[in-house]
Amino acid sequence: MSLAAEAFMSQMAAAEPWPENATLYQPLKEDQILLSDCASSLAVQAYLRMCGLPVQVVCRVNAEYMSPSGKIPFIHVGNQVVSELGPIVQFTKAKGHSLSDGLDDVQRAEMKAYMELVNNMLLTAELYIQWCDDATAAEISRPRYSSPYSWPLNKILAYQKQWEVRRKMNAIGWGGKTLEQVYEDVSQCCQALSQRLGTQPYFFNKQPTELDALVFGHLFTILTTRLTSTELAERIKSYSNLLSFCRRIEQTYFEDKRIL
Amino acid sequence: MAAPDELFCWEGDWGLPSVSTDCLVVLAYAQFAGAPLKLQKISNPWRSPSGSLPALRTNQKETLSRPSDIIIHLRKQKYNADYDLSAKEGADSLAFISLMEEKLMPALIYAFWIEPKNYVDLTRRWYAEHMPFPLNFFLPGRMQRQQLEKLRLLRGDERLEAGEELEKELYRDAAECMNLLSQRLGSTKFFFGDSPSSLDAYVFGHLAPILKSKLPNGKLQQHLKSLDNLTNFCTNILLLYFPKDGRENLSQKMTSQSEGGDFDHVPNKRRKQFLSALVALGAMLSYAFLTGMVSIQHIQHEALEEPPDLQDMGSHHNHEEEGDG
C-alpha cells in the first residue's frame, strides 16, 4: 500500500487495542482454497497465535475479491482491513505486539532475508506446481478454484487465473523450468532452512518470530495437502529437524483445534 | 583441454565490464572462480544464441540464459567460488540473493527503464547509440515495454504506471535492502571472509550499475554512496578483478572532455559538420545545373564590355543556346 496510507494506518492502529472480534477471511477450506493461499493463511494464523492475539477464521467464497490487495488472507480488525503477512506484522507492531523486538540488527537482517527466501522459492514453487503443471492444474487447481461458480463463469475465471500466473512465471524466469528443476529448488530451499534451524527449537533460538510462522505455514500445508504426486512432501520429509519443528509449533499453538 | 565456453554479454561503459546486472553477475562469478570463458561483448542481442543476453554457449552446444543456471554449470565444471563456505553460509547466500531479487531488483528496473527522465536521458540513449542499424530504432522501446510488464507482474498490479508514489515505495524497499546488506557485510572485505563467493557476485552485479552510471535522477545512487562499506566493496572488486575496464573508460572520458560538452559529444564534430555542408552544397548545385536553373556560359568578354542589362543578356543567351543546342 502507499506510504501515506501506511502512515495513516499505523496512527489509527496505535490508537486502539486489539478487539475481541477480529476476523481472518480466507476461501472455503473444504472445496475452494488452493495450496499457496492455504499456506499464507496458516502462516498468518500461526503468527497471530504466537502473539497471543485472538482471531476468528471465517471462510468466504469471494475472499480474494474482498481483500484490499487481492491476496489471501486478510484480517478485519476494528474498522481496518489489512492483507498479507508483511503488512499484518507491521500492523500488529503498531499496536504494540511484536515478536522480533529481541533481535539485534544482524539477526533482523537474516530474518528478513530468510522470509524473502521462503517467498521467492517456496511460494513461487507452490504457484508453479499448482498452475503451470498441466496435470495438477487440470485435476486440482482449476476445478477447486472455480467450484463456487456456475458455467461459463467457472471456466473463464479458472483460465484467467492460470494465464495470469503463467505470465508471472515467465516474467521472473521460471517459465522455462521443468518440474524436476522446481523440485530441486524446493529441496535447496528446505536444505537452507534446515541448516539455519540446526538443532534449535526455533530459528532464533528460544522465541518464535514471524519467520517461524511463515515457514510453519508453508511446510505444514505442503505436508498435509493431497497433490497429484507426493514428490513435494517427500522432499520435505527428508529433513527431520523441519518435521519436528512443524510438529512442535502445531502442538504448542494449535492444540485446541484441528488445523486442516 | 576442451575449448572454453563462450559467453555473450552486453558491452561495458562507465567503468564497468558490462552494463547489464545479469551479465555482471556472471562475469564477476567467472572471475572469482577463475573460469576461462571466451567473452563476446556485443550490443546486438539478436546475435546471441538464445536471443537475449547474457547467454553461455557450452562445449556441448547447449545454451544457458539464467545467471543461476550458468553458475550451476560452472560449478559442475569444478569452477566453484563457494567451495570454502560452510553449510550455514551457503544457506545465508541463498537467503540474501532472494532478498535482493525481491526488494532491490524492482527498484533497479524502475530506475533504469521506467522513470521517464532516466530512461530518456540515459538508458534509451545508451542502447540506441550502441545498437546497430536498424535495431536502434525499435529495440530499446521493446525492451522498455518488456521491463514495464515484468514490473507489473512482480507487483501484481496490471495498471502500474511511473509515478512518485511508486518511486517512493520501491526506493524505500531498495534502501532498506541496501541497509541490510551493509549490516551483513560489516567491515569485512567480502561477505564471507577474505575470498569472494557467489553472493558477492550477485551483490556486485546489482549495486555496481547504480554506483557507476550517471543517472539524472540519482536518489538510489545517493543512498548507496552514503553506505561506505558497500561503495568500497564495489570499487574493490572493480580494481581487483576488472582493472582493464576501469582504465579504458577513464582514457575515453578524458578525450571526450577535451572535445567539450557531455551531451553533444560526437567524435570529429568539425569534420562532420564541414562534410555535411559540402555534401548539401554539392547536392543543391547539381540539382540546379541538371534542371537548367543555372547554366555556365563561356561569354566572358561580352559581360565585361557592356553594363549589365539583364533582360537583353537573358534573350541574347537564349538565342545563343538555341543556336548551339
XYZ file of C-alpha atoms in Angstrom:
585
model
C 0.000 0.000 0.000
C 1.111 3.585 -0.473
C 3.302 5.300 2.078
C 0.735 7.895 3.094
C -1.926 5.240 3.645
C 0.511 3.162 5.669
C 1.435 6.064 7.932
C -2.227 6.861 8.455
C -2.988 3.231 9.222
C -0.199 3.000 11.806
C -1.547 6.066 13.541
C -5.056 4.649 13.596
C -3.816 1.250 14.697
C -1.850 2.604 17.616
C -4.931 4.320 18.927
C -6.994 1.216 19.764
C -6.192 -2.072 21.473
C -6.809 -5.392 19.751
C -10.563 -6.074 19.762
C -12.204 -9.386 20.584
C -13.987 -9.738 17.276
C -11.044 -9.649 14.876
C -11.677 -11.899 11.889
C -9.475 -13.525 9.275
C -11.009 -14.211 5.879
C -9.984 -16.984 3.512
C -11.654 -19.009 0.750
C -13.643 -22.160 1.596
C -11.466 -24.710 3.311
C -13.011 -27.887 2.002
C -13.650 -27.122 -1.641
C -12.084 -23.942 -2.848
C -8.819 -22.969 -1.219
C -5.583 -23.796 -3.013
C -2.192 -24.812 -1.642
C -0.476 -21.413 -1.845
C -3.385 -19.485 -0.303
C -3.808 -22.073 2.434
C -0.114 -21.797 3.286
C -0.240 -17.996 3.508
C -3.391 -18.126 5.622
C -1.917 -20.678 8.020
C 1.221 -18.548 8.360
C -0.852 -15.543 9.448
C -2.911 -17.649 11.852
C 0.278 -19.058 13.393
C 1.745 -15.580 13.747
C -1.343 -14.183 15.479
C -1.459 -17.163 17.846
C 2.213 -16.683 18.652
C 1.470 -13.061 19.541
C -1.432 -14.213 21.682
C -3.985 -12.253 19.660
C -7.380 -13.923 19.253
C -8.773 -14.098 15.738
C -11.767 -15.864 14.218
C -11.331 -17.635 10.901
C -14.216 -17.056 8.509
C -14.469 -18.715 5.117
C -15.974 -16.750 2.275
C -16.236 -17.616 -1.387
C -15.181 -14.166 -2.558
C -12.378 -13.625 -0.050
C -9.885 -12.942 -2.832
C -12.010 -10.122 -4.193
C -12.701 -8.635 -0.777
C -9.023 -8.378 0.006
C -7.562 -4.870 -0.480
C -4.537 -6.171 -2.378
C -6.178 -9.185 -3.998
C -4.129 -11.628 -1.918
C -5.230 -14.089 0.746
C -5.509 -13.879 3.719
C -6.711 -10.603 5.097
C -7.806 -9.601 8.577
C -10.601 -7.286 9.620
C -9.701 -5.574 12.871
C -11.861 -2.808 14.267
C -12.554 -0.701 11.201
C -9.394 -1.604 9.286
C -8.611 -4.250 6.720
C -5.046 -5.487 6.232
C -3.868 -8.244 3.898
C -0.715 -10.365 3.609
C 1.770 -11.320 6.312
C 4.170 -8.367 5.855
C 1.614 -5.568 6.372
C -0.115 -7.587 9.146
C 3.186 -7.839 11.040
C 3.622 -4.063 10.773
C 0.010 -3.523 11.824
C 0.393 -5.590 14.984
C 3.691 -3.849 15.672
C 1.882 -0.509 15.604
C -0.498 -1.933 18.208
C 2.439 -2.846 20.390
C 2.701 -6.589 19.733
C 5.940 -7.753 18.146
C 7.892 -10.991 18.097
C 11.158 -9.687 16.689
C 11.983 -6.919 19.172
C 14.608 -9.009 20.917
C 16.695 -9.466 17.783
C 19.774 -7.404 17.064
C 20.404 -5.810 13.668
C 22.297 -8.687 12.081
C 19.671 -11.181 13.180
C 16.882 -8.975 11.884
C 18.656 -8.756 8.513
C 18.907 -12.538 8.422
C 15.267 -12.936 9.391
C 14.109 -10.637 6.592
C 16.399 -12.394 4.114
C 15.088 -15.850 5.044
C 11.496 -14.645 4.818
C 12.224 -13.445 1.291
C 13.821 -16.815 0.563
C 10.601 -18.577 1.510
C 8.528 -16.147 -0.551
C 10.877 -16.291 -3.513
C 11.364 -20.046 -3.672
C 8.693 -21.933 -1.755
C 5.722 -19.754 -2.630
C 6.763 -19.469 -6.279
C 7.291 -23.233 -6.448
C 3.816 -23.797 -4.989
C 2.297 -21.459 -7.584
C 4.244 -23.179 -10.348
C 3.140 -26.653 -9.330
C -0.468 -25.563 -8.990
C -0.860 -23.649 -12.228
C 1.994 -24.424 -14.635
C 1.989 -28.198 -14.248
C -0.771 -29.340 -16.598
C -1.748 -32.445 -14.631
C -2.158 -30.609 -11.335
C -3.874 -27.628 -12.953
C -6.456 -29.790 -14.707
C -7.132 -32.196 -11.859
C -6.935 -29.991 -8.817
C -6.385 -26.267 -9.256
C -8.912 -25.329 -11.904
C -11.800 -27.402 -10.510
C -11.182 -26.184 -6.957
C -10.684 -22.527 -7.890
C -13.894 -22.392 -9.893
C -16.056 -24.646 -7.693
C -18.365 -21.913 -6.307
C -19.305 -20.581 -9.723
C -21.556 -21.903 -12.446
C -20.796 -22.367 -16.115
C -19.453 -20.413 -18.040
C -18.028 -18.177 -15.321
C -16.105 -21.018 -13.729
C -14.242 -21.805 -16.931
C -13.451 -18.163 -17.622
C -12.166 -17.378 -14.120
C -10.075 -20.522 -13.881
C -8.340 -19.996 -17.203
C -7.849 -16.298 -16.488
C -6.102 -17.067 -13.207
C -3.974 -19.735 -14.848
C -2.952 -17.394 -17.640
C -2.075 -14.665 -15.145
C 0.115 -16.978 -13.070
C 1.847 -18.361 -16.148
C 2.677 -14.848 -17.345
C 4.190 -14.066 -13.979
C 6.287 -17.240 -14.091
C 7.601 -16.269 -17.493
C 8.438 -12.769 -16.323
C 10.546 -13.959 -13.391
C 12.317 -16.619 -15.419
C 10.561 -19.704 -14.056
C 8.658 -20.269 -17.286
C 11.387 -22.382 -18.805
C 11.871 -24.620 -15.766
C 10.828 -28.245 -15.696
C 9.003 -29.829 -12.765
C 12.190 -31.633 -11.766
C 14.072 -28.340 -11.570
C 11.311 -26.848 -9.419
C 11.516 -29.816 -7.024
C 15.292 -29.299 -6.905
C 14.771 -25.647 -5.971
C 12.373 -26.648 -3.203
C 14.964 -29.113 -1.899
C 17.612 -26.426 -1.938
C 15.352 -24.029 -0.069
C 14.491 -26.682 2.534
C 18.156 -27.523 2.916
C 18.960 -23.855 3.566
C 16.144 -23.631 6.142
C 17.249 -26.866 7.758
C 20.850 -25.638 8.002
C 19.716 -22.386 9.561
C 17.434 -24.112 12.050
C 20.037 -26.667 13.088
C 19.117 -28.193 16.434
C 17.442 -25.116 17.881
C 13.740 -25.150 18.740
C 13.044 -22.011 16.694
C 15.027 -20.101 14.087
C 16.218 -17.511 16.559
C 16.717 -19.824 19.469
C 14.210 -19.530 22.277
C 11.431 -17.349 20.916
C 9.425 -17.817 17.744
C 9.348 -14.965 15.252
C 7.390 -14.208 12.085
C 9.912 -16.305 10.165
C 8.892 -19.365 12.187
C 5.237 -18.645 11.457
C 5.882 -18.303 7.723
C 7.980 -21.468 7.465
C 5.446 -23.415 9.525
C 2.577 -22.215 7.335
C 4.202 -23.361 4.135
C 5.753 -26.617 5.285
C 2.734 -27.848 7.232
C 0.409 -27.136 4.310
C 2.653 -28.938 1.832
C 2.933 -31.947 4.143
C -0.793 -32.252 4.672
C -2.202 -31.411 1.245
C -3.016 -34.042 -1.314
C -1.497 -33.294 -4.720
C -1.201 -35.393 -7.856
C 2.188 -36.661 -6.680
C 3.754 -36.911 -3.258
C 7.172 -35.808 -4.515
C 6.998 -32.393 -2.856
C 6.064 -33.771 0.553
C 8.751 -36.446 0.268
C 11.408 -33.828 -0.356
C 10.486 -32.015 2.828
C 10.232 -35.207 4.888
C 13.897 -35.912 4.228
C 14.788 -33.071 6.639
C 13.910 -34.405 10.080
C 14.538 -31.194 12.001
C 11.984 -29.380 9.847
C 9.428 -32.120 10.567
C 9.928 -31.887 14.311
C 9.800 -28.075 14.020
C 6.344 -28.275 12.409
C 5.116 -30.771 14.971
C 6.388 -28.612 17.829
C 4.579 -25.499 16.624
C 1.397 -27.443 15.945
C 1.400 -28.880 19.450
C 2.276 -25.602 21.132
C -0.027 -23.195 19.318
C -2.731 -25.240 17.659
C -3.541 -27.860 20.282
C -7.043 -26.560 20.805
C -8.249 -27.024 17.273
C -7.652 -29.226 14.279
C -5.994 -27.110 11.616
C -6.868 -28.738 8.319
C 41.801 -29.459 -22.586
C 38.394 -28.732 -24.020
C 37.719 -25.408 -25.696
C 36.421 -22.794 -23.242
C 32.729 -21.967 -23.147
C 31.605 -18.841 -24.926
C 29.832 -16.118 -23.015
C 27.841 -13.479 -24.853
C 27.209 -10.366 -22.830
C 26.386 -6.691 -23.135
C 29.170 -4.189 -23.691
C 30.512 -2.180 -20.824
C 30.530 1.507 -20.055
C 31.067 3.936 -17.171
C 33.984 1.878 -15.901
C 32.060 -1.393 -15.764
C 32.747 -4.556 -17.763
C 29.072 -4.714 -18.724
C 26.005 -2.532 -18.258
C 23.522 -5.301 -17.502
C 23.052 -6.696 -13.977
C 22.772 -10.341 -15.057
C 25.889 -10.101 -17.234
C 27.835 -8.503 -14.383
C 26.827 -11.308 -12.004
C 28.075 -13.971 -14.430
C 31.283 -12.084 -15.265
C 32.090 -11.496 -11.602
C 31.466 -15.134 -10.684
C 33.649 -16.318 -13.561
C 36.466 -14.072 -12.364
C 36.089 -15.206 -8.751
C 36.099 -18.883 -9.667
C 38.861 -18.492 -12.248
C 36.757 -19.956 -15.024
C 38.223 -19.466 -18.510
C 35.496 -18.047 -20.710
C 35.667 -16.708 -24.210
C 33.995 -13.330 -23.893
C 31.930 -11.912 -26.707
C 30.958 -8.385 -25.792
C 28.232 -7.418 -28.177
C 25.480 -4.878 -28.276
C 23.127 -6.786 -30.534
C 21.010 -9.279 -28.583
C 19.857 -10.907 -31.808
C 23.374 -12.196 -32.385
C 23.365 -14.196 -29.173
C 22.434 -17.898 -29.406
C 19.415 -17.531 -27.149
C 18.169 -14.145 -28.378
C 18.893 -12.443 -25.067
C 21.940 -11.528 -23.053
C 23.718 -12.985 -21.109
C 23.975 -16.327 -22.868
C 26.505 -19.083 -22.356
C 27.226 -21.457 -25.191
C 28.770 -24.572 -23.710
C 31.027 -27.155 -25.341
C 28.071 -29.422 -25.886
C 26.394 -26.660 -27.886
C 23.863 -26.136 -25.120
C 22.700 -22.574 -24.435
C 22.049 -21.287 -20.915
C 20.433 -17.960 -20.166
C 19.615 -17.589 -16.485
C 22.546 -16.429 -14.309
C 21.708 -19.132 -11.742
C 21.853 -21.824 -14.440
C 25.186 -20.517 -15.724
C 26.653 -20.521 -12.214
C 25.462 -24.079 -11.606
C 27.050 -25.142 -14.898
C 30.378 -23.547 -13.947
C 30.215 -25.266 -10.562
C 29.762 -28.627 -12.253
C 32.901 -27.896 -14.258
C 34.749 -27.550 -10.924
C 34.920 -23.739 -11.045
C 33.369 -23.221 -7.667
C 33.762 -19.975 -5.763
C 31.622 -21.304 -2.885
C 33.905 -24.217 -2.065
C 35.030 -22.831 1.262
C 31.628 -21.841 2.525
C 30.118 -23.641 5.490
C 26.604 -25.024 5.201
C 25.125 -22.107 7.149
C 26.951 -19.580 4.972
C 25.602 -21.306 1.873
C 22.084 -21.021 3.302
C 22.641 -17.336 4.096
C 23.818 -16.766 0.492
C 20.581 -18.175 -0.843
C 18.538 -16.054 1.548
C 20.308 -12.782 0.736
C 20.139 -13.435 -3.001
C 16.367 -13.880 -2.629
C 16.211 -10.659 -0.609
C 17.916 -8.743 -3.417
C 15.671 -10.215 -6.088
C 12.513 -9.292 -4.190
C 13.460 -5.847 -2.877
C 16.286 -4.420 -4.948
C 15.586 -5.633 -8.453
C 12.184 -3.900 -8.869
C 13.820 -0.612 -7.869
C 16.599 -1.177 -10.409
C 14.089 -1.880 -13.148
C 12.222 1.294 -12.223
C 15.333 3.462 -12.006
C 16.754 2.434 -15.367
C 13.702 1.718 -17.515
C 10.510 3.215 -16.103
C 11.474 6.542 -14.578
C 10.933 8.894 -17.511
C 13.956 11.193 -17.167
C 16.405 8.351 -16.571
C 15.030 6.281 -19.404
C 15.125 9.033 -21.998
C 18.411 10.645 -20.984
C 20.461 7.613 -20.134
C 19.105 4.147 -20.930
C 17.436 4.671 -24.269
C 20.256 6.928 -25.444
C 22.913 4.365 -24.461
C 21.165 1.436 -26.146
C 20.283 3.432 -29.262
C 23.872 4.621 -29.628
C 25.354 1.176 -29.198
C 22.962 -0.974 -31.185
C 23.476 -1.424 -34.917
C 21.124 -0.037 -37.528
C 18.159 -0.701 -37.813
C 17.729 -2.260 -34.349
C 18.407 1.015 -32.585
C 15.041 2.323 -33.731
C 12.713 -0.198 -32.160
C 14.611 -2.488 -29.802
C 15.092 -0.069 -26.860
C 11.367 0.666 -26.921
C 10.560 -3.027 -26.981
C 12.954 -3.729 -24.098
C 11.291 -0.956 -22.106
C 7.848 -2.440 -22.646
C 9.127 -5.851 -21.511
C 10.614 -4.367 -18.347
C 7.393 -2.478 -17.567
C 5.376 -5.667 -17.944
C 7.843 -7.522 -15.724
C 7.486 -4.864 -13.035
C 3.712 -5.006 -13.322
C 3.707 -8.774 -12.882
C 6.148 -8.615 -9.972
C 3.961 -6.125 -8.121
C 0.742 -7.862 -9.120
C -0.737 -4.611 -10.408
C -1.782 -4.539 -14.039
C -2.269 -0.795 -14.175
C 1.090 0.215 -12.764
C 2.479 3.446 -14.144
C 5.523 5.568 -13.417
C 4.797 7.985 -10.624
C 6.090 9.487 -7.412
C 4.144 7.123 -5.131
C 5.521 4.034 -6.813
C 9.005 5.510 -6.889
C 8.944 6.250 -3.151
C 7.755 2.743 -2.297
C 10.279 0.989 -4.495
C 13.184 3.171 -3.411
C 12.242 2.717 0.227
C 12.340 -1.071 -0.138
C 15.636 -0.827 -2.016
C 17.143 1.458 0.626
C 16.123 -0.991 3.349
C 17.645 -3.855 1.374
C 20.900 -1.942 0.921
C 20.985 -1.156 4.652
C 20.511 -4.846 5.463
C 23.302 -5.814 3.065
C 25.542 -3.187 4.590
C 24.844 -4.521 8.090
C 25.616 -8.053 6.977
C 28.848 -7.014 5.246
C 30.085 -5.110 8.267
C 33.760 -4.301 7.911
C 34.929 -7.476 6.195
C 36.335 -7.370 2.706
C 33.819 -9.805 1.239
C 30.631 -11.250 2.645
C 32.191 -14.482 3.861
C 35.754 -13.781 4.810
C 38.620 -12.970 2.512
C 37.673 -14.685 -0.697
C 34.617 -13.768 -2.763
C 31.697 -16.104 -3.346
C 28.541 -16.186 -5.450
C 26.738 -13.839 -3.040
C 29.466 -11.257 -3.655
C 28.932 -11.679 -7.396
C 25.179 -11.062 -7.056
C 25.620 -8.034 -4.801
C 28.234 -6.588 -7.150
C 26.003 -7.168 -10.183
C 23.081 -5.316 -8.592
C 24.950 -2.440 -6.940
C 27.660 -1.598 -9.494
C 25.297 -0.157 -12.158
C 23.669 2.094 -9.550
C 27.034 3.280 -8.348
C 28.687 3.937 -11.671
C 26.032 5.052 -14.122
C 25.219 8.724 -14.485
C 21.515 8.630 -13.722
C 19.883 12.100 -13.829
C 17.525 11.116 -11.013
C 20.049 9.725 -8.597
C 18.235 9.006 -5.318
C 19.327 5.371 -5.219
C 22.873 6.406 -6.026
C 22.938 8.918 -3.178
C 21.737 6.338 -0.711
C 24.294 3.804 -1.902
C 27.097 6.349 -1.683
C 26.142 7.031 1.919
C 26.876 3.366 2.722
C 30.663 3.416 2.694
C 31.322 -0.265 3.092
C 29.165 -1.188 0.088
C 30.798 1.518 -2.065
C 34.250 0.291 -1.116
C 33.135 -3.284 -1.760
C 32.168 -2.450 -5.359
C 35.228 -0.342 -6.169
C 37.421 -3.020 -4.602
C 36.036 -5.719 -6.862
C 36.404 -3.475 -9.899
C 40.040 -2.734 -9.056
C 40.963 -6.317 -8.268
C 39.067 -8.252 -10.895
C 38.259 -5.803 -13.700
C 41.262 -3.443 -13.864
C 41.237 -3.100 -17.659
C 37.681 -1.866 -17.929
C 38.203 0.863 -15.376
C 41.295 2.168 -17.127
C 39.868 2.069 -20.663
C 36.862 4.115 -19.736
C 38.999 6.589 -17.875
C 41.003 7.394 -21.025
C 37.848 7.595 -23.110
C 36.397 10.072 -20.652
C 39.487 12.291 -20.904
C 39.437 12.568 -24.699
C 35.736 13.276 -24.715
C 36.102 16.032 -22.153
C 38.698 17.755 -24.313
C 36.198 17.936 -27.151
C 33.776 19.602 -24.783
C 30.098 19.151 -23.848
C 28.669 15.953 -22.376
C 25.508 15.734 -24.356
C 26.892 16.874 -27.697
C 29.840 14.558 -27.600
C 30.297 13.469 -31.204
C 33.749 12.459 -32.431
C 35.295 14.570 -35.184
C 32.496 17.109 -34.914
C 34.047 19.804 -37.076
C 34.964 17.433 -39.834
C 31.470 16.019 -39.908
C 29.907 19.475 -39.982
C 32.175 20.518 -42.864
C 31.473 17.381 -44.829
C 27.710 17.739 -44.339
C 27.812 21.329 -45.550
C 29.868 20.294 -48.568
C 27.533 17.463 -49.460
C 24.493 19.750 -49.141
C 26.073 22.411 -51.332
C 27.093 19.852 -53.920
C 23.564 18.404 -53.986
C 21.980 21.829 -54.447
C 24.393 22.833 -57.221
C 23.979 19.598 -59.160
C 20.181 19.892 -58.922
C 20.404 23.466 -60.171
C 22.580 22.505 -63.143
C 20.560 19.469 -64.094
C 17.238 21.324 -64.179
C 18.717 24.238 -66.041
C 18.096 26.931 -63.445
C 21.743 27.908 -63.578
C 23.976 27.496 -66.578
C 27.600 28.399 -67.175
C 28.193 30.172 -70.428
C 31.566 30.961 -71.944
C 30.650 34.547 -72.969
C 33.003 36.303 -70.533
C 34.133 39.052 -72.985
C 30.555 40.331 -73.663
C 29.774 40.586 -69.960
C 32.889 42.731 -69.368
C 32.207 45.291 -72.167
C 28.581 46.293 -71.650
C 26.792 47.405 -68.481
C 24.651 44.627 -67.079
C 21.279 44.722 -68.846
C 19.699 41.554 -67.574
C 16.781 41.235 -69.958
C 18.971 41.765 -73.012
C 21.549 39.346 -71.727
C 18.850 36.789 -70.986
C 17.372 36.898 -74.503
C 20.803 37.043 -76.041
C 21.870 33.962 -74.112
C 18.726 32.139 -75.088
C 19.415 32.798 -78.712
C 22.930 31.564 -78.249
C 21.680 28.365 -76.560
C 19.144 27.673 -79.253
C 21.806 28.132 -81.802
C 24.145 25.719 -80.046
C 21.660 23.097 -78.851
